[in-house]
Amino acid sequence: MSLAHGETAVREAAPEVVRPKGVALAIESAPTLLLGLQRTVGNAAVCRFLARQPTPAQTPTATPVAKVGTVGGKRPAITETSKTFDDCNAAVAWINSGVYTGEAQPVYKPTAGKIRHKKLPDGTQQGEVDISWAYDPSSTAEVIVPTWADMTADEKAAVAKYKSALKAHEVMHFDVTDKVVKALPKTVKATGSDPLDATTNLQNEVNTYQSDAQTAIDTATTDYDTLTGHGATQSAVGGVDVHLACP
């Protein structure tokens, strides 16, 4: 992903959902059918979080209500890491070089309910499963905060403003992912000539669901970062532009 242009550049990459993997099929086991979903679509992560995956949920004992889980409002505490420079101008030069200055790692875990089968009027079998989503506490956010010796009150204020704007940009990545997850289909369906065939086709639909989730998250994040210039033009979404202005 291209870097922002302007006084500062916030380097990030689009959230990723790992591509689907093969899953063994079993009519009687919804968790077996959708284990790949829980392991591969559980991460909507930005930047260096792509290899990390949440622990699969335990086998559900009953079919959950067909709804998206609790994804709104919860956000992780933002970790601050200090980086020392000779002075304010050196800090600005470092930021403008396009280095990593912050990241958001949203994690939302999907849980599959019990597979349901029913015979349709035309004699075919339909298999369907409800999928609920929930914010996972392993989500993280981090920003790097510049500092230098003998900072004046005005310099401290400038850094504080920069840090606040950068944090707001990272937090909004969760808002963007939240919106995508809430809009995902709540139930996946497929038909077949018999229950096994319907279940096999349902797995294919789940794989498509994974791919669609990937695309939706990538597109929304790319649009957000393009609109905001990775934070440099955060005012485009009603925020404060991310930049460090030396007094």
mmCIF file of C-alpha atoms in Angstrom:
data_model
loop_
_atom_site.group_PDB
_atom_site.id
_atom_site.type_symbol
_atom_site.label_atom_id
_atom_site.label_comp_id
_atom_site.label_asym_id
_atom_site.label_seq_id
_atom_site.Cartn_x
_atom_site.Cartn_y
_atom_site.Cartn_z
ATOM 1 C CA MET A 1 0.000 0.000 0.000
ATOM 2 C CA SER A 2 1.332 3.417 -0.931
ATOM 3 C CA LEU A 3 2.436 5.791 1.761
ATOM 4 C CA ALA A 4 0.711 9.007 2.636
ATOM 5 C CA HIS A 5 2.113 12.206 1.261
ATOM 6 C CA GLY A 6 2.377 15.349 3.298
ATOM 7 C CA GLU A 7 4.174 16.488 6.397
ATOM 8 C CA THR A 8 4.029 12.992 7.848
ATOM 9 C CA ALA A 9 3.383 9.594 6.371
ATOM 10 C CA VAL A 10 1.713 6.803 8.294
ATOM 11 C CA ARG A 11 2.811 3.442 6.966
ATOM 12 C CA GLU A 12 0.273 0.637 7.115
ATOM 13 C CA ALA A 13 -1.057 -2.307 5.159
ATOM 14 C CA ALA A 14 -4.619 -3.460 4.562
ATOM 15 C CA PRO A 15 -6.285 -5.801 7.037
ATOM 16 C CA GLU A 16 -5.955 -9.411 5.986
ATOM 17 C CA VAL A 17 -8.092 -12.476 6.305
ATOM 18 C CA VAL A 18 -5.911 -15.490 5.576
ATOM 19 C CA ARG A 19 -6.988 -17.415 2.493
ATOM 20 C CA PRO A 20 -9.183 -20.478 3.057
ATOM 21 C CA LYS A 21 -7.733 -23.936 3.614
ATOM 22 C CA GLY A 22 -9.230 -27.372 3.073
ATOM 23 C CA VAL A 23 -11.486 -28.728 5.796
ATOM 24 C CA ALA A 24 -12.645 -32.300 6.359
ATOM 25 C CA LEU A 25 -16.386 -32.680 5.918
ATOM 26 C CA ALA A 26 -18.734 -34.333 8.390
ATOM 27 C CA ILE A 27 -22.506 -33.983 8.362
ATOM 28 C CA GLU A 28 -22.846 -34.353 12.099
ATOM 29 C CA SER A 29 -20.171 -31.833 12.983
ATOM 30 C CA ALA A 30 -20.679 -28.158 12.233
ATOM 31 C CA PRO A 31 -17.451 -27.219 14.055
ATOM 32 C CA THR A 32 -15.552 -29.688 11.853
ATOM 33 C CA LEU A 33 -17.117 -28.231 8.741
ATOM 34 C CA LEU A 34 -16.312 -24.677 9.717
ATOM 35 C CA LEU A 35 -13.068 -25.132 11.623
ATOM 36 C CA GLY A 36 -11.297 -23.494 8.712
ATOM 37 C CA LEU A 37 -13.598 -20.495 9.057
ATOM 38 C CA GLN A 38 -12.685 -20.042 12.697
ATOM 39 C CA ARG A 39 -8.984 -20.458 12.009
ATOM 40 C CA THR A 40 -8.668 -18.431 8.842
ATOM 41 C CA VAL A 41 -11.284 -15.691 8.955
ATOM 42 C CA GLY A 42 -10.836 -14.886 12.622
ATOM 43 C CA ASN A 43 -8.233 -12.242 11.879
ATOM 44 C CA ALA A 44 -8.988 -8.887 10.359
ATOM 45 C CA ALA A 45 -5.505 -7.602 10.985
ATOM 46 C CA VAL A 46 -3.385 -4.719 9.818
ATOM 47 C CA CYS A 47 0.316 -4.912 8.994
ATOM 48 C CA ARG A 48 2.472 -7.448 10.861
ATOM 49 C CA PHE A 49 -0.336 -9.521 12.346
ATOM 50 C CA LEU A 50 -1.049 -11.759 9.398
ATOM 51 C CA ALA A 51 0.495 -14.952 10.794
ATOM 52 C CA ARG A 52 -1.348 -14.808 14.096
ATOM 53 C CA GLN A 53 -4.625 -16.649 14.498
ATOM 54 C CA PRO A 54 -7.167 -16.795 17.334
ATOM 55 C CA THR A 55 -7.862 -20.049 19.152
ATOM 56 C CA PRO A 56 -10.868 -21.829 17.600
ATOM 57 C CA ALA A 57 -14.030 -21.623 19.657
ATOM 58 C CA GLN A 58 -15.178 -24.703 21.566
ATOM 59 C CA THR A 59 -17.843 -26.919 20.062
ATOM 60 C CA PRO A 60 -21.219 -25.194 20.508
ATOM 61 C CA THR A 61 -23.961 -27.199 22.159
ATOM 62 C CA ALA A 62 -26.805 -25.362 20.492
ATOM 63 C CA THR A 63 -27.425 -23.328 17.388
ATOM 64 C CA PRO A 64 -26.708 -19.654 18.088
ATOM 65 C CA VAL A 65 -29.134 -16.952 17.152
ATOM 66 C CA ALA A 66 -28.519 -15.919 13.562
ATOM 67 C CA LYS A 67 -26.877 -12.606 14.243
ATOM 68 C CA VAL A 68 -23.540 -10.885 14.106
ATOM 69 C CA GLY A 69 -21.801 -11.035 17.471
ATOM 70 C CA THR A 70 -20.754 -8.200 19.741
ATOM 71 C CA VAL A 71 -18.385 -6.346 17.464
ATOM 72 C CA GLY A 72 -19.155 -2.713 18.224
ATOM 73 C CA GLY A 73 -17.556 -0.427 20.737
ATOM 74 C CA LYS A 74 -14.786 -2.589 22.161
ATOM 75 C CA ARG A 75 -11.278 -1.330 21.479
ATOM 76 C CA PRO A 76 -7.884 -2.316 22.879
ATOM 77 C CA ALA A 77 -5.710 -0.042 24.965
ATOM 78 C CA ILE A 78 -3.205 1.605 22.645
ATOM 79 C CA THR A 79 0.422 0.764 23.367
ATOM 80 C CA GLU A 80 2.858 3.669 23.127
ATOM 81 C CA THR A 81 6.506 3.094 22.255
ATOM 82 C CA SER A 82 8.945 6.008 22.509
ATOM 83 C CA LYS A 83 11.669 6.661 19.963
ATOM 84 C CA THR A 84 14.400 9.198 20.743
ATOM 85 C CA PHE A 85 15.698 11.764 18.246
ATOM 86 C CA ASP A 86 18.192 14.611 18.317
ATOM 87 C CA ASP A 87 15.454 17.210 17.943
ATOM 88 C CA CYS A 88 12.015 17.875 16.478
ATOM 89 C CA ASN A 89 13.266 18.273 12.922
ATOM 90 C CA ALA A 90 14.977 14.884 13.094
ATOM 91 C CA ALA A 91 11.716 13.343 14.278
ATOM 92 C CA VAL A 92 9.790 14.908 11.392
ATOM 93 C CA ALA A 93 12.401 13.674 8.905
ATOM 94 C CA TRP A 94 12.089 10.155 10.314
ATOM 95 C CA ILE A 95 8.296 10.227 10.094
ATOM 96 C CA ASN A 96 8.402 11.588 6.543
ATOM 97 C CA SER A 97 10.746 8.774 5.480
ATOM 98 C CA GLY A 98 7.766 6.445 5.403
ATOM 99 C CA VAL A 99 8.754 4.175 8.263
ATOM 100 C CA TYR A 100 6.299 2.258 10.424
ATOM 101 C CA THR A 101 4.753 4.619 12.976
ATOM 102 C CA GLY A 102 1.701 2.697 14.131
ATOM 103 C CA GLU A 103 -0.535 -0.262 13.516
ATOM 104 C CA ALA A 104 -3.973 -1.585 14.311
ATOM 105 C CA GLN A 105 -4.669 -5.285 14.714
ATOM 106 C CA PRO A 106 -8.437 -5.873 14.800
ATOM 107 C CA VAL A 107 -9.410 -9.463 15.552
ATOM 108 C CA TYR A 108 -12.978 -10.708 15.247
ATOM 109 C CA LYS A 109 -13.696 -14.365 15.885
ATOM 110 C CA PRO A 110 -16.473 -16.175 14.002
ATOM 111 C CA THR A 111 -18.396 -19.011 15.619
ATOM 112 C CA ALA A 112 -20.387 -21.536 13.613
ATOM 113 C CA GLY A 113 -23.638 -22.993 14.819
ATOM 114 C CA LYS A 114 -25.047 -26.436 14.134
ATOM 115 C CA ILE A 115 -25.586 -27.415 10.516
ATOM 116 C CA ARG A 116 -29.280 -27.710 9.718
ATOM 117 C CA HIS A 117 -30.692 -29.839 6.921
ATOM 118 C CA LYS A 118 -34.148 -29.797 5.406
ATOM 119 C CA LYS A 119 -35.809 -31.264 2.364
ATOM 120 C CA LEU A 120 -37.015 -28.699 -0.146
ATOM 121 C CA PRO A 121 -40.255 -29.007 -2.160
ATOM 122 C CA ASP A 122 -38.323 -30.087 -5.253
ATOM 123 C CA GLY A 123 -36.791 -33.015 -3.372
ATOM 124 C CA THR A 124 -33.314 -31.550 -2.924
ATOM 125 C CA GLN A 125 -31.641 -31.159 0.452
ATOM 126 C CA GLN A 126 -30.619 -27.797 1.885
ATOM 127 C CA GLY A 127 -27.851 -27.341 4.411
ATOM 128 C CA GLU A 128 -27.379 -24.086 6.288
ATOM 129 C CA VAL A 129 -25.377 -22.789 9.206
ATOM 130 C CA ASP A 130 -25.515 -19.574 11.231
ATOM 131 C CA ILE A 131 -22.310 -17.651 11.830
ATOM 132 C CA SER A 132 -21.918 -15.144 14.647
ATOM 133 C CA TRP A 133 -18.970 -12.811 15.132
ATOM 134 C CA ALA A 134 -17.437 -11.307 18.252
ATOM 135 C CA TYR A 135 -14.615 -8.897 18.990
ATOM 136 C CA ASP A 136 -11.604 -10.813 20.296
ATOM 137 C CA PRO A 137 -9.575 -9.351 23.196
ATOM 138 C CA SER A 138 -6.329 -10.313 21.477
ATOM 139 C CA SER A 139 -6.842 -7.237 19.277
ATOM 140 C CA THR A 140 -4.092 -4.653 19.680
ATOM 141 C CA ALA A 141 -3.114 -1.162 18.571
ATOM 142 C CA GLU A 142 0.263 0.547 18.804
ATOM 143 C CA VAL A 143 1.841 3.908 18.018
ATOM 144 C CA ILE A 144 5.452 5.100 18.094
ATOM 145 C CA VAL A 145 5.859 8.455 19.832
ATOM 146 C CA PRO A 146 8.892 10.652 19.074
ATOM 147 C CA THR A 147 10.815 12.281 21.899
ATOM 148 C CA TRP A 148 14.095 14.153 22.368
ATOM 149 C CA ALA A 149 16.057 15.795 25.136
ATOM 150 C CA ASP A 150 15.126 19.168 26.616
ATOM 151 C CA MET A 151 11.733 19.368 24.925
ATOM 152 C CA THR A 152 10.034 22.726 25.315
ATOM 153 C CA ALA A 153 6.422 23.033 26.386
ATOM 154 C CA ASP A 154 5.444 23.869 22.808
ATOM 155 C CA GLU A 155 7.298 20.833 21.466
ATOM 156 C CA LYS A 156 5.596 18.574 23.991
ATOM 157 C CA ALA A 157 2.254 20.001 22.934
ATOM 158 C CA ALA A 158 3.067 19.379 19.256
ATOM 159 C CA VAL A 159 3.988 15.751 19.955
ATOM 160 C CA ALA A 160 0.862 15.283 22.052
ATOM 161 C CA LYS A 161 -1.279 16.563 19.175
ATOM 162 C CA TYR A 162 0.520 14.264 16.734
ATOM 163 C CA LYS A 163 0.091 11.267 19.038
ATOM 164 C CA SER A 164 -3.586 11.956 19.584
ATOM 165 C CA ALA A 165 -4.265 12.191 15.846
ATOM 166 C CA LEU A 166 -2.284 9.026 15.109
ATOM 167 C CA LYS A 167 -4.161 7.110 17.795
ATOM 168 C CA ALA A 168 -7.473 8.261 16.369
ATOM 169 C CA HIS A 169 -6.475 7.052 12.917
ATOM 170 C CA GLU A 170 -5.535 3.612 14.251
ATOM 171 C CA VAL A 171 -8.716 3.292 16.306
ATOM 172 C CA MET A 172 -10.840 4.068 13.274
ATOM 173 C CA HIS A 173 -9.425 0.952 11.623
ATOM 174 C CA PHE A 174 -11.539 -0.920 14.161
ATOM 175 C CA ASP A 175 -14.571 1.153 13.201
ATOM 176 C CA VAL A 176 -14.005 0.282 9.546
ATOM 177 C CA THR A 177 -13.619 -3.430 10.281
ATOM 178 C CA ASP A 178 -16.620 -3.321 12.626
ATOM 179 C CA LYS A 179 -18.798 -2.019 9.829
ATOM 180 C CA VAL A 180 -17.670 -4.741 7.433
ATOM 181 C CA VAL A 181 -18.168 -7.555 9.940
ATOM 182 C CA LYS A 182 -21.635 -6.312 10.871
ATOM 183 C CA ALA A 183 -22.628 -6.349 7.205
ATOM 184 C CA LEU A 184 -21.465 -9.922 6.555
ATOM 185 C CA PRO A 185 -24.193 -12.503 5.882
ATOM 186 C CA LYS A 186 -25.487 -14.152 9.046
ATOM 187 C CA THR A 187 -26.378 -17.503 7.480
ATOM 188 C CA VAL A 188 -24.637 -19.564 4.790
ATOM 189 C CA LYS A 189 -26.759 -21.971 2.726
ATOM 190 C CA ALA A 190 -26.265 -24.613 0.051
ATOM 191 C CA THR A 191 -28.315 -27.343 -1.591
ATOM 192 C CA GLY A 192 -27.548 -30.859 -2.785
ATOM 193 C CA SER A 193 -29.068 -34.148 -3.845
ATOM 194 C CA ASP A 194 -28.722 -35.570 -0.320
ATOM 195 C CA PRO A 195 -27.470 -34.380 3.099
ATOM 196 C CA LEU A 196 -23.848 -35.272 2.319
ATOM 197 C CA ASP A 197 -23.960 -33.479 -1.023
ATOM 198 C CA ALA A 198 -25.579 -30.457 0.618
ATOM 199 C CA THR A 199 -22.877 -30.420 3.295
ATOM 200 C CA THR A 200 -20.129 -30.653 0.682
ATOM 201 C CA ASN A 201 -21.658 -27.743 -1.199
ATOM 202 C CA LEU A 202 -22.069 -25.855 2.065
ATOM 203 C CA GLN A 203 -18.323 -26.134 2.625
ATOM 204 C CA ASN A 204 -17.781 -24.572 -0.792
ATOM 205 C CA GLU A 205 -20.116 -21.745 0.147
ATOM 206 C CA VAL A 206 -18.187 -21.243 3.390
ATOM 207 C CA ASN A 207 -14.983 -20.981 1.360
ATOM 208 C CA THR A 208 -16.652 -18.332 -0.770
ATOM 209 C CA TYR A 209 -17.803 -16.592 2.405
ATOM 210 C CA GLN A 210 -14.179 -16.464 3.538
ATOM 211 C CA SER A 211 -13.035 -15.006 0.246
ATOM 212 C CA ASP A 212 -15.828 -12.442 0.256
ATOM 213 C CA ALA A 213 -14.928 -11.427 3.817
ATOM 214 C CA GLN A 214 -11.307 -10.971 2.722
ATOM 215 C CA THR A 215 -12.330 -8.799 -0.188
ATOM 216 C CA ALA A 216 -14.775 -6.716 1.831
ATOM 217 C CA ILE A 217 -12.252 -5.984 4.581
ATOM 218 C CA ASP A 218 -9.434 -5.239 2.131
ATOM 219 C CA THR A 219 -11.625 -2.932 0.075
ATOM 220 C CA ALA A 220 -12.985 -1.036 3.074
ATOM 221 C CA THR A 221 -9.522 -0.558 4.558
ATOM 222 C CA THR A 222 -7.997 0.521 1.265
ATOM 223 C CA ASP A 223 -10.809 3.022 0.781
ATOM 224 C CA TYR A 224 -10.330 4.341 4.321
ATOM 225 C CA ASP A 225 -6.564 4.735 3.984
ATOM 226 C CA THR A 226 -6.899 6.256 0.527
ATOM 227 C CA LEU A 227 -9.453 8.770 1.749
ATOM 228 C CA THR A 228 -7.417 9.675 4.834
ATOM 229 C CA GLY A 229 -3.966 9.432 3.270
ATOM 230 C CA HIS A 230 -3.067 6.940 6.012
ATOM 231 C CA GLY A 231 -3.918 9.647 8.515
ATOM 232 C CA ALA A 232 -2.326 12.638 6.796
ATOM 233 C CA THR A 233 -5.766 13.792 5.623
ATOM 234 C CA GLN A 234 -7.820 12.346 8.492
ATOM 235 C CA SER A 235 -9.979 15.463 8.370
ATOM 236 C CA ALA A 236 -11.644 13.885 5.322
ATOM 237 C CA VAL A 237 -13.558 11.665 7.764
ATOM 238 C CA GLY A 238 -14.017 14.351 10.393
ATOM 239 C CA GLY A 239 -10.785 13.752 12.297
ATOM 240 C CA VAL A 240 -7.534 15.615 12.848
ATOM 241 C CA ASP A 241 -4.778 15.281 10.258
ATOM 242 C CA VAL A 242 -1.775 13.273 11.448
ATOM 243 C CA HIS A 243 1.327 15.426 11.291
ATOM 244 C CA LEU A 244 4.074 16.668 13.562
ATOM 245 C CA ALA A 245 4.569 20.407 13.273
ATOM 246 C CA CYS A 246 7.694 21.695 14.966
ATOM 247 C CA PRO A 247 7.079 24.990 16.812
#
